[in-house]
PDB file of C-alpha atoms and ligand atoms in Angstrom:
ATOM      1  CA  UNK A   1       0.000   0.000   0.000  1.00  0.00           C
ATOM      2  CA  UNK A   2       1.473   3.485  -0.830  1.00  0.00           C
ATOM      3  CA  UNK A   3       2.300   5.757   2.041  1.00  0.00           C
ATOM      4  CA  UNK A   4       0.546   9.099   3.470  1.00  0.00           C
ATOM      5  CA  UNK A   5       2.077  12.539   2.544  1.00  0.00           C
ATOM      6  CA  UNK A   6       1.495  14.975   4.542  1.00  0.00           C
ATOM      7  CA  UNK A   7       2.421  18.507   3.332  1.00  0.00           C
ATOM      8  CA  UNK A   8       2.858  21.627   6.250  1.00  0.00           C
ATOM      9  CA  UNK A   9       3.436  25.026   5.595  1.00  0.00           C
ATOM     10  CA  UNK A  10       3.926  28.073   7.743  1.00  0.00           C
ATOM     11  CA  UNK A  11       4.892  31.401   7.665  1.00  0.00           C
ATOM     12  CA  UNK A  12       8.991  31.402   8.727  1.00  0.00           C
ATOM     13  CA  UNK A  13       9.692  31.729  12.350  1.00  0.00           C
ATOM     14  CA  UNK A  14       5.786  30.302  13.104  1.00  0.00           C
ATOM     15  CA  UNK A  15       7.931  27.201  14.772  1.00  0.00           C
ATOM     16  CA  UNK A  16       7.569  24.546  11.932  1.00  0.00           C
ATOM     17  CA  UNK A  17      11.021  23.046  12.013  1.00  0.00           C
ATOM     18  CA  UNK A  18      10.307  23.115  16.253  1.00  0.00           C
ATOM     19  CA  UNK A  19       7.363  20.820  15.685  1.00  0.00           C
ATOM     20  CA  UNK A  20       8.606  18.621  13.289  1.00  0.00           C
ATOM     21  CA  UNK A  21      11.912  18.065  15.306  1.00  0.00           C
ATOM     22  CA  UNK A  22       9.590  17.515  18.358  1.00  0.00           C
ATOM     23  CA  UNK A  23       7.006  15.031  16.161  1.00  0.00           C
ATOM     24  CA  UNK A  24      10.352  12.674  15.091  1.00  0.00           C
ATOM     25  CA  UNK A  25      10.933  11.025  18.551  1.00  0.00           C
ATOM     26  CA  UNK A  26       6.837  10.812  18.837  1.00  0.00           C
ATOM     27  CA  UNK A  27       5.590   9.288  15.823  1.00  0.00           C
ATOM     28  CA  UNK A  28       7.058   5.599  14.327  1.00  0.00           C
ATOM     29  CA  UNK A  29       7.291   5.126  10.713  1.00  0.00           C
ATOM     30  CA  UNK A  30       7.065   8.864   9.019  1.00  0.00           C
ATOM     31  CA  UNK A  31      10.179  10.099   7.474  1.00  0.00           C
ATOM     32  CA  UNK A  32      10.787  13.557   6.684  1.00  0.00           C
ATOM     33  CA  UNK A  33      12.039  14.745   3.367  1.00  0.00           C
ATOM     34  CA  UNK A  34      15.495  16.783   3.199  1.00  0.00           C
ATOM     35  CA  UNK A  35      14.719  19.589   0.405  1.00  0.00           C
ATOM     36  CA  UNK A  36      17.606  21.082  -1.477  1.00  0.00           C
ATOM     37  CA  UNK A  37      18.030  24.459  -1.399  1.00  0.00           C
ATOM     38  CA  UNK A  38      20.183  27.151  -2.787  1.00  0.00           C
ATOM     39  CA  UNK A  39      20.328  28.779   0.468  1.00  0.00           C
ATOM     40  CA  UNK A  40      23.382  28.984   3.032  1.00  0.00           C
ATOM     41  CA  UNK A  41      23.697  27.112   5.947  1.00  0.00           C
ATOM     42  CA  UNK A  42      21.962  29.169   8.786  1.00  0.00           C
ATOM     43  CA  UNK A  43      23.154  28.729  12.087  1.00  0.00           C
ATOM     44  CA  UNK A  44      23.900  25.296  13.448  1.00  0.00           C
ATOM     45  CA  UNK A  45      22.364  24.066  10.645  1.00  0.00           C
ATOM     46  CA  UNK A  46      24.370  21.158   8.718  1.00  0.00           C
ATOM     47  CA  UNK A  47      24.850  19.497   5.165  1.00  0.00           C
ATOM     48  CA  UNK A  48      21.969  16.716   4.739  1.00  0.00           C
ATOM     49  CA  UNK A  49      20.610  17.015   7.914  1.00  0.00           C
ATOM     50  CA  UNK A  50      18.071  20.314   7.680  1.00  0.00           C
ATOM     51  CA  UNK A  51      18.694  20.685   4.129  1.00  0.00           C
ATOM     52  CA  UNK A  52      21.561  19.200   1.178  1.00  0.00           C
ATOM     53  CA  UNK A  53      22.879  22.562   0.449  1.00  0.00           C
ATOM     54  CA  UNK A  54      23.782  22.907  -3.164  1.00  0.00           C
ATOM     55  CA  UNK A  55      24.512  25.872  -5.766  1.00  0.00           C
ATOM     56  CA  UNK A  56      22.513  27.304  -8.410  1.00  0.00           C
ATOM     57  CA  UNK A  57      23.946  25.597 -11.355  1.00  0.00           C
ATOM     58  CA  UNK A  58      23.400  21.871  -9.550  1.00  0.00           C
ATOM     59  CA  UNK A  59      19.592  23.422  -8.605  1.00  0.00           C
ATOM     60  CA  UNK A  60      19.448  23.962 -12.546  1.00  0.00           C
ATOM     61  CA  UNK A  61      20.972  20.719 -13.244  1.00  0.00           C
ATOM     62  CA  UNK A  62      18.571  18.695 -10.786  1.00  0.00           C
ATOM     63  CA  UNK A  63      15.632  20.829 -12.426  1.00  0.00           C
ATOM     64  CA  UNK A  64      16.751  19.846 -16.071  1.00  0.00           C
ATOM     65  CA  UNK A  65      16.968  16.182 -15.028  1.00  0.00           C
ATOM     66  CA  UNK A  66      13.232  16.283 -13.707  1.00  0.00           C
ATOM     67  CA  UNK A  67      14.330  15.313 -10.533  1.00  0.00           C
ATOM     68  CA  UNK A  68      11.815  17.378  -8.201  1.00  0.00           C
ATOM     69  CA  UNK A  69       8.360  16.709  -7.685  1.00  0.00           C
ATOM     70  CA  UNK A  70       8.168  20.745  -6.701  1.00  0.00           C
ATOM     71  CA  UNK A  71      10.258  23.417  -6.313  1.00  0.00           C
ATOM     72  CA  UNK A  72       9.824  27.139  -5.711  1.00  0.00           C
ATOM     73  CA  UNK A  73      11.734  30.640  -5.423  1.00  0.00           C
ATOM     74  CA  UNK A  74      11.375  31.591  -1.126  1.00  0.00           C
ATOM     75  CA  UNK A  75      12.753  34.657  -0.069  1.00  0.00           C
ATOM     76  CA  UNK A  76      14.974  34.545  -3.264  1.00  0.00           C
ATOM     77  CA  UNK A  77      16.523  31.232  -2.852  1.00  0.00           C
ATOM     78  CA  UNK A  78      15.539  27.788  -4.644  1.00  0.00           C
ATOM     79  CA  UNK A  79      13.904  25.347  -2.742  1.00  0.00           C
ATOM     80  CA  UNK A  80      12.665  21.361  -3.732  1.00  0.00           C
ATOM     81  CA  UNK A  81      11.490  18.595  -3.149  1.00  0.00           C
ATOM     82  CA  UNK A  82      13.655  15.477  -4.881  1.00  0.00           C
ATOM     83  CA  UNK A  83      10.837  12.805  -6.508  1.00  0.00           C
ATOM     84  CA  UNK A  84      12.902   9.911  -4.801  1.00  0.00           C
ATOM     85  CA  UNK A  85      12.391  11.342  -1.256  1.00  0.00           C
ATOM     86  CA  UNK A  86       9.077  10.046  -2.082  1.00  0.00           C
ATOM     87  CA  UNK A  87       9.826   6.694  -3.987  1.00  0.00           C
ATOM     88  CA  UNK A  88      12.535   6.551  -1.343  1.00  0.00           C
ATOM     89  CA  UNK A  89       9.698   6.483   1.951  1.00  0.00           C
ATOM     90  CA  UNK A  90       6.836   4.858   0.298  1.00  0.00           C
ATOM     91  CA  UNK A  91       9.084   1.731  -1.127  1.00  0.00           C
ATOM     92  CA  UNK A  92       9.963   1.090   2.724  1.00  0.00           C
ATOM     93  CA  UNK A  93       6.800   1.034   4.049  1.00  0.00           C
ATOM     94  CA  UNK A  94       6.716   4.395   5.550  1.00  0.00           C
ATOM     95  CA  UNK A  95       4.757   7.580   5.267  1.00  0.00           C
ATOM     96  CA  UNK A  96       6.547  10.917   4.234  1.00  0.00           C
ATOM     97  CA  UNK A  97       5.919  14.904   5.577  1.00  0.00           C
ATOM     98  CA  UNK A  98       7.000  17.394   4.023  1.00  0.00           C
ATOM     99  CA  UNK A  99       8.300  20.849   5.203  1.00  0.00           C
ATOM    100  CA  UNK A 100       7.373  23.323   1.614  1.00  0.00           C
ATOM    101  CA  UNK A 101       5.989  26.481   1.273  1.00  0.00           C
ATOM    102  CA  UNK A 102       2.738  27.213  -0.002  1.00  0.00           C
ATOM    103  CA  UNK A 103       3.768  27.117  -3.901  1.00  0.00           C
ATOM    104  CA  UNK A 104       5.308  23.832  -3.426  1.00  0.00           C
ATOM    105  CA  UNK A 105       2.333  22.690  -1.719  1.00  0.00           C
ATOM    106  CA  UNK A 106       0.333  23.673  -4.387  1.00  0.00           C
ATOM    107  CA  UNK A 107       2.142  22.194  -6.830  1.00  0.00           C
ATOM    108  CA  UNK A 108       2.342  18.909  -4.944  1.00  0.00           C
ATOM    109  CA  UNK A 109      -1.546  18.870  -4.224  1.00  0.00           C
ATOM    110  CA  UNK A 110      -2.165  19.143  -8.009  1.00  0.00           C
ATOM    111  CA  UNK A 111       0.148  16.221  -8.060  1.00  0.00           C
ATOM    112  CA  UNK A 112      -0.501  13.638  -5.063  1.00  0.00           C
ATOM    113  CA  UNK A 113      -4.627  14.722  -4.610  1.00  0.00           C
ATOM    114  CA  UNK A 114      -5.061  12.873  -1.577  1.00  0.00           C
ATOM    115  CA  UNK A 115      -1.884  14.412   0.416  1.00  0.00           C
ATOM    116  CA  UNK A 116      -2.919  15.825   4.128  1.00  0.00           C
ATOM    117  CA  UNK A 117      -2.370  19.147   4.377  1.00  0.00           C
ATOM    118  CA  UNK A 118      -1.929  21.460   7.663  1.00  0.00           C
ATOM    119  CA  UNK A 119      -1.383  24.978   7.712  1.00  0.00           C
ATOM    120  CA  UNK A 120       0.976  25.855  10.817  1.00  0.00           C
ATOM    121  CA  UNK A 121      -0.239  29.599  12.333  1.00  0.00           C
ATOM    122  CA  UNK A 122       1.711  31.631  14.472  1.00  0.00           C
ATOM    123  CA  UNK A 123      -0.827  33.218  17.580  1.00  0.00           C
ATOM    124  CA  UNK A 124      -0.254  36.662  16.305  1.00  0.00           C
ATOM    125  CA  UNK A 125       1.862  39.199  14.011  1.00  0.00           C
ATOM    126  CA  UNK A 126       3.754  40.326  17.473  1.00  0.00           C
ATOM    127  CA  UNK A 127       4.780  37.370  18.410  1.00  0.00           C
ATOM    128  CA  UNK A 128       6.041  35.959  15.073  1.00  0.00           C
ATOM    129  CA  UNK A 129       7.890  38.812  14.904  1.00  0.00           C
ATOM    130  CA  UNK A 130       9.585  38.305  18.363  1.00  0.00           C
ATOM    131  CA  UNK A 131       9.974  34.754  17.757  1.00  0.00           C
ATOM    132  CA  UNK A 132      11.924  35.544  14.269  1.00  0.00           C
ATOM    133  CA  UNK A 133      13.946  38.403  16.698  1.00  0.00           C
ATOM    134  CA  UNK A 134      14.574  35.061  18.790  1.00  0.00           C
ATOM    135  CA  UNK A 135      15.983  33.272  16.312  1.00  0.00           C
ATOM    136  CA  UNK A 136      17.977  35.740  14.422  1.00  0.00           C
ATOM    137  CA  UNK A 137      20.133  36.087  17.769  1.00  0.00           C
ATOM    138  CA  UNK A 138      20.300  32.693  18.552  1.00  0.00           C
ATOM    139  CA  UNK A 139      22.033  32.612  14.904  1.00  0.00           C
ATOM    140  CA  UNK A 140      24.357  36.027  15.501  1.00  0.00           C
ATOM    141  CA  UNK A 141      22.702  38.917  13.730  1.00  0.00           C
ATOM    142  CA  UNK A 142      19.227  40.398  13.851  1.00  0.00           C
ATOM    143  CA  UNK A 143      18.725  42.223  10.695  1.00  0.00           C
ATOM    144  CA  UNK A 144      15.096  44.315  11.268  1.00  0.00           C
ATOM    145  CA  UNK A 145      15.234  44.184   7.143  1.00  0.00           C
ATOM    146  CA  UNK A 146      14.676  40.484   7.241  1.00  0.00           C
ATOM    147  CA  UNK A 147      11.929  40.154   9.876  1.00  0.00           C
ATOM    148  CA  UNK A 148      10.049  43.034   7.615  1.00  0.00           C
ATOM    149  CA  UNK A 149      10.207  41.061   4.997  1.00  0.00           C
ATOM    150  CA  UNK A 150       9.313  37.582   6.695  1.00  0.00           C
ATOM    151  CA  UNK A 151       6.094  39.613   8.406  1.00  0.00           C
ATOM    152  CA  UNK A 152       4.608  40.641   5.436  1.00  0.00           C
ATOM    153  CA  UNK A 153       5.369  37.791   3.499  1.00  0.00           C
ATOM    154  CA  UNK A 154       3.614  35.689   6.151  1.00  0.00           C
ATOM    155  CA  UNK A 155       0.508  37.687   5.445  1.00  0.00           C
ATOM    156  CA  UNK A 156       0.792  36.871   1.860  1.00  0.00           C
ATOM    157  CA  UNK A 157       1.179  32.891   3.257  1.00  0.00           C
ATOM    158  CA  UNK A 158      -1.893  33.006   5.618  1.00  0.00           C
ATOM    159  CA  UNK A 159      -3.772  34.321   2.584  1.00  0.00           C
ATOM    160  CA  UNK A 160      -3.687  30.521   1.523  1.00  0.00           C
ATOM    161  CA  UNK A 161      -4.746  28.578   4.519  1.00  0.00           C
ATOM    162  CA  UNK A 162      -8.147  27.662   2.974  1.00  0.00           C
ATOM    163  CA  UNK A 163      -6.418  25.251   0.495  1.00  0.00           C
ATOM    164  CA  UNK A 164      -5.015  23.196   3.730  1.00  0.00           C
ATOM    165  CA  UNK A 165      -7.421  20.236   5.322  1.00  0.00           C
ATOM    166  CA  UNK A 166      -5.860  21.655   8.905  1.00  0.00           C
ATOM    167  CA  UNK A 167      -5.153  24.431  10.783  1.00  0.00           C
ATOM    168  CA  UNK A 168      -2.877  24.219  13.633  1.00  0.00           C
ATOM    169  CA  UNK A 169      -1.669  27.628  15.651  1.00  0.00           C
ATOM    170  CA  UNK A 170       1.716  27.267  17.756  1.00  0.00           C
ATOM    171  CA  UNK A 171       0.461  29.356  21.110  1.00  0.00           C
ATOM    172  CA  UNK A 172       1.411  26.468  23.494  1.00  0.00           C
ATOM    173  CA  UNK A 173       4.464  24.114  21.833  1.00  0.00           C
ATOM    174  CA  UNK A 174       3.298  21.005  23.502  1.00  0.00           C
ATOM    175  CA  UNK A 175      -0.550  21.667  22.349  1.00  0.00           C
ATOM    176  CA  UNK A 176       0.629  22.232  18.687  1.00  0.00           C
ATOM    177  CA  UNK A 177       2.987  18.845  18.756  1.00  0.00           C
ATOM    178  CA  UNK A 178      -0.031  16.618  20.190  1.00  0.00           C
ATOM    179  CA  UNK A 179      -2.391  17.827  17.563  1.00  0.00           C
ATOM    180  CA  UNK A 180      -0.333  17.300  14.563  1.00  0.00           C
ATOM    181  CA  UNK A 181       0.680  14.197  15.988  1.00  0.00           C
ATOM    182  CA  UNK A 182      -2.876  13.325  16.387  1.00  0.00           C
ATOM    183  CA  UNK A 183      -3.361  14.428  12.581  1.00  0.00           C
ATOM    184  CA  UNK A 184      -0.867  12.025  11.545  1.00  0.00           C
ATOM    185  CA  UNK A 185      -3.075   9.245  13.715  1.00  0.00           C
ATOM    186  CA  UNK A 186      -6.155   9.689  12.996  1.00  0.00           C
ATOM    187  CA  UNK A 187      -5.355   9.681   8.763  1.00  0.00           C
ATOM    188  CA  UNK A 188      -3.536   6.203   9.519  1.00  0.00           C
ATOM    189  CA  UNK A 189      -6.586   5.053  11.420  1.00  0.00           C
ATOM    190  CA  UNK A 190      -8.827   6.221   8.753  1.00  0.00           C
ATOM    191  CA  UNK A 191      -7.327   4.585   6.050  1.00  0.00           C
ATOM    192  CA  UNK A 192      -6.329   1.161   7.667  1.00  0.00           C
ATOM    193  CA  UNK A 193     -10.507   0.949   7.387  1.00  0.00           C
ATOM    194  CA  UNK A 194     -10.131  -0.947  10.289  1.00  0.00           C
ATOM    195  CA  UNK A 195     -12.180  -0.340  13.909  1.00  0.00           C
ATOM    196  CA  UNK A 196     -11.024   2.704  15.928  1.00  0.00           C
ATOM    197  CA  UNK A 197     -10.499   1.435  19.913  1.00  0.00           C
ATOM    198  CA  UNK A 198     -11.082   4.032  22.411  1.00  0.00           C
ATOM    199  CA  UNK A 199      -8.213   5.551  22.227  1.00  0.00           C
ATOM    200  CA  UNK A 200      -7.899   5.940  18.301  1.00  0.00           C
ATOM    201  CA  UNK A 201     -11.501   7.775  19.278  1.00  0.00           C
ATOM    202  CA  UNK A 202      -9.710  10.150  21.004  1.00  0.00           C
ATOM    203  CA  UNK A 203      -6.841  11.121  18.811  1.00  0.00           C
ATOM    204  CA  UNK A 204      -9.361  11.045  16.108  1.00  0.00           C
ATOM    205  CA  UNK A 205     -11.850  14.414  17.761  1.00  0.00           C
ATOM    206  CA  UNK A 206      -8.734  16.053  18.853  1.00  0.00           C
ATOM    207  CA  UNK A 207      -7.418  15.955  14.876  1.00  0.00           C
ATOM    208  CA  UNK A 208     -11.569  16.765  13.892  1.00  0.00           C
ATOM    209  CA  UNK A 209     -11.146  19.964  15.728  1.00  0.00           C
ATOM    210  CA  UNK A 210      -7.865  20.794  13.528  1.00  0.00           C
ATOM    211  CA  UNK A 211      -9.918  20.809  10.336  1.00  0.00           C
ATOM    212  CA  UNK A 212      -9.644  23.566   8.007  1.00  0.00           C
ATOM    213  CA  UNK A 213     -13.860  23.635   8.190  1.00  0.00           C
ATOM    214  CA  UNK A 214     -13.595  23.315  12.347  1.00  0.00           C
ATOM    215  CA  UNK A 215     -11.142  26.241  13.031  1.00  0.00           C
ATOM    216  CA  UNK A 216     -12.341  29.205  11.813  1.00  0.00           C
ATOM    217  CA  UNK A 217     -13.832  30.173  15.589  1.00  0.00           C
ATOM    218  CA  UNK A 218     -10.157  29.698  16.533  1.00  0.00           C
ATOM    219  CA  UNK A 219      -8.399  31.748  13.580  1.00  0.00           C
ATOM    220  CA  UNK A 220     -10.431  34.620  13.274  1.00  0.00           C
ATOM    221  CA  UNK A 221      -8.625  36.574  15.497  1.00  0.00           C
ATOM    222  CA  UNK A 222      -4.982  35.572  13.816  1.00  0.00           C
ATOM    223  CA  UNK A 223      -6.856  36.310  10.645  1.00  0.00           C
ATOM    224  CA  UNK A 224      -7.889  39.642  11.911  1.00  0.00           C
ATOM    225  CA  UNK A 225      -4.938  40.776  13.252  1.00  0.00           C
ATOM    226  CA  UNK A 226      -2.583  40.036  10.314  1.00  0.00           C
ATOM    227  CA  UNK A 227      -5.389  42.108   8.188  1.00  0.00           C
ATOM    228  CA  UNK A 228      -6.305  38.704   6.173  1.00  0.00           C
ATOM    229  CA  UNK A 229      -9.535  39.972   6.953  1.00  0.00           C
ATOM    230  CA  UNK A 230     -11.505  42.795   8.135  1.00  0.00           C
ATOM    231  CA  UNK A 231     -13.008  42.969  11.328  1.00  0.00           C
ATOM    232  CA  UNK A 232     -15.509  45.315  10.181  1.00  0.00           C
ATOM    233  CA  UNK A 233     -16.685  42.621   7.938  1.00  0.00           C
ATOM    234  CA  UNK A 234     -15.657  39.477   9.809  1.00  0.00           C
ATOM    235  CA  UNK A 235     -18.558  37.316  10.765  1.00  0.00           C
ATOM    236  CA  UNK A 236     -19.589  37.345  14.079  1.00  0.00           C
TER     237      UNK A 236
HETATM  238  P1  ADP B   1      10.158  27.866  11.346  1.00  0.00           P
HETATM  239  O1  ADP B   1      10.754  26.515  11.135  1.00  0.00           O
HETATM  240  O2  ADP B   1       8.675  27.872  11.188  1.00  0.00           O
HETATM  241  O3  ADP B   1      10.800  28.949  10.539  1.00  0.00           O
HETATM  242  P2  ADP B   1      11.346  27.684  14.036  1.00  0.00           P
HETATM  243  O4  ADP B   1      10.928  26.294  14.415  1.00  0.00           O
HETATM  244  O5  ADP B   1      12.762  27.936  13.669  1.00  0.00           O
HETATM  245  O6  ADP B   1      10.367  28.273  12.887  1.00  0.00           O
HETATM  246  O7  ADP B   1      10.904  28.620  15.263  1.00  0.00           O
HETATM  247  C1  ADP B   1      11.188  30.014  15.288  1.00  0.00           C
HETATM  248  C2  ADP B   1      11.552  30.413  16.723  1.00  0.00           C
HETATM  249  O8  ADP B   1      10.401  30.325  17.564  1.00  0.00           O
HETATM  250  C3  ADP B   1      12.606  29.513  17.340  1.00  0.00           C
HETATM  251  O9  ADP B   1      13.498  30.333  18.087  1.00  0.00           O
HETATM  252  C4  ADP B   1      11.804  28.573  18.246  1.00  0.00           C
HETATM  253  O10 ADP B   1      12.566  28.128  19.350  1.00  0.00           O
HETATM  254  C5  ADP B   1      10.650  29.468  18.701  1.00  0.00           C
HETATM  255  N1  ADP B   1       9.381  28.754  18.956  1.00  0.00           N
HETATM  256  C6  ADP B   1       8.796  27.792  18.209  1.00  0.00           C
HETATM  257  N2  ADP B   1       7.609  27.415  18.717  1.00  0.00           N
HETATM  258  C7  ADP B   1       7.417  28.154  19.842  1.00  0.00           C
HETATM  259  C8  ADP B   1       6.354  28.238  20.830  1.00  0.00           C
HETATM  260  N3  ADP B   1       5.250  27.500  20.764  1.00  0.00           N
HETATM  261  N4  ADP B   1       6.512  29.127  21.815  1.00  0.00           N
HETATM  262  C9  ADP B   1       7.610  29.919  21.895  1.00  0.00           C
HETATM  263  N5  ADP B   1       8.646  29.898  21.007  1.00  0.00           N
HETATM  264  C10 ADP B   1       8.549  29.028  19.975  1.00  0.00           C
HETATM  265  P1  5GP B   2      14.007  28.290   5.616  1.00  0.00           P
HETATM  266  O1  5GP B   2      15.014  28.864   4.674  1.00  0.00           O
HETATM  267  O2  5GP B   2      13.588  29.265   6.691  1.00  0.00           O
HETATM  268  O3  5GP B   2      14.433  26.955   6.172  1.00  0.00           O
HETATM  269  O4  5GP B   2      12.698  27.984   4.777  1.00  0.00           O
HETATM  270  C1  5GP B   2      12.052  28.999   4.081  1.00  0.00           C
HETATM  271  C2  5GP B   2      10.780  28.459   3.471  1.00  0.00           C
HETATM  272  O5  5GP B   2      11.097  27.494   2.445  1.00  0.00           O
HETATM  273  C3  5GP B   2       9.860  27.737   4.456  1.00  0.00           C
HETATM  274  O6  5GP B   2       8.521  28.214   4.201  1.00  0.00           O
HETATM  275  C4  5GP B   2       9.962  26.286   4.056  1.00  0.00           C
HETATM  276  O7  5GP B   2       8.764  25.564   4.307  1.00  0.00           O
HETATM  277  C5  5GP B   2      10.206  26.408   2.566  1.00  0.00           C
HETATM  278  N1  5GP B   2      10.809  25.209   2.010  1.00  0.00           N
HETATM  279  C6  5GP B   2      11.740  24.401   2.535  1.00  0.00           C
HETATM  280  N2  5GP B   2      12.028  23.374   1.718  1.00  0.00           N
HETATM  281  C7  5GP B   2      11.212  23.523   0.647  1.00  0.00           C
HETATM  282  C8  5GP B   2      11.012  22.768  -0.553  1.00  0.00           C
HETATM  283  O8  5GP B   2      11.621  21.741  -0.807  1.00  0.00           O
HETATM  284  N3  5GP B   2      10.087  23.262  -1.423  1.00  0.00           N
HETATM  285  C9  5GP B   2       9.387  24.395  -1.199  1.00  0.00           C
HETATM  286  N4  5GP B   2       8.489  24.760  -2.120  1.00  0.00           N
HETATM  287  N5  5GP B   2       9.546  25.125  -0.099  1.00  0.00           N
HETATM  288  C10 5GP B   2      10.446  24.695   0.825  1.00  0.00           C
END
């Protein structure tokens, strides 16, 4: 049986790669792709392990070759996703998430129809921007022209979160981790077709409350505040 993909996207600095590195020593059997990127190694980062770091010309080579199954221009870098990541995962029994931005989701969804898709939201505009303040440090330099650029490009992102089956928002780490985790269980359970025990029951409402359709009572103040929409008009 072919594996799941499952597909998140977040604005930078929301705390993806936090989650993800979190959801590895919870969940058995997902891997997680390694994209190549034109981009330089960013802090502690290293070769293979966050990303395989390569230049332009090999990005132009791989693209040539057919070799991604997406790829996109973020922040003016290259970014993709290598079509063996997937052959690689699903030959070995094992589902597959990947970490792409919004025009490599799309691009992927038009693709693999039945990927799961969750949109990762950060609580609010202020905090996104303290959290990418955070992490500039942590990496040496703070440059206030970066975190600009990140902030309104994440308003651009959140623009898109109606084409994701979830919604999850990072306000509490360990909250965030146990839902997505529980998204990840509950699409298992529902296509093993088998009976859900009591406990599948539970992991499966927990993920029912993530859906896209389920969270707009929870978003409409993120959506609000990053102007996606307009309170005057907002539903009440
Ligand atoms: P992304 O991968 O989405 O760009 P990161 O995972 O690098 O984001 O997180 C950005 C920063 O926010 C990091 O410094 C991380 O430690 C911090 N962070 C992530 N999630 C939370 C959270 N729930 N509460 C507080 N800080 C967080
Ligand atoms: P960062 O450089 O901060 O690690 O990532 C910047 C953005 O690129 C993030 O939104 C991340 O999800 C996205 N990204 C990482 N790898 C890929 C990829 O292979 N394809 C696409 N389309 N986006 C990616």
């Amino acid at each position: 049986m072919a594996g799941i993909l499952f597909i998140i996207s977040a604005p930078s600095g929301s705390g993806k790669s936090t989650i993800v590195n979190q959801l590895r020593s919870l969940v058995e059997n997902l891997e997680f792709s390694v994209s190549w990127t034109t981009r330089g190694l960013r802090g502690s980062e290293q070769e293979s392990r966050e990303y395989h770091f390569i230049s332009r010309e090999e990005f132009q080579r791989m693209l040539d070759a057919d070799e991604f199954l997406e790829h996109a221009d973020v922040f003016g870098n290259w970014y993709g996703t290598a079509r063996r990541s997937l052959t690689e995962a699903f030959s070995k029994g094992k589902d597959l998430l990947l970490d792409i931005d919004v025009q490599g989701a799309a691009q992927v969804r038009s693709k693999v129809p039945d990927a799961v898709t969750i949109f990762l939201m950060p609580p609010s505009p202020e905090i996104l921007a303290t959290r990418l303040r955070n992490r500039s440090r942590a990496e040496g330099a703070v440059q206030e022209q970066v975190i600009s650029r990140r902030l309104s490009k994440a308003r651009q992102e959140i623009e898109n979160y109606r084409e994701y089956g979830y919604i999850l928002v990072n306000d509490i780490l360990d909250r965030a981790v146990e839902e997505m985790a529980a998204i990840v269980a509950s699409e298992r359970i529902a296509r093993s077709g088998g009976p859900a025990s009591q406990e599948d029951e539970e992991l499966l409402k927990m993920a029912e409350q993530c859906r896209q359709r389920n969270s707009e009572d929870r978003i409409q103040p993120i959506l609000q505040a990053f102007g996606v929409i307009n309170p005057e008009t907002a539903p009440r």
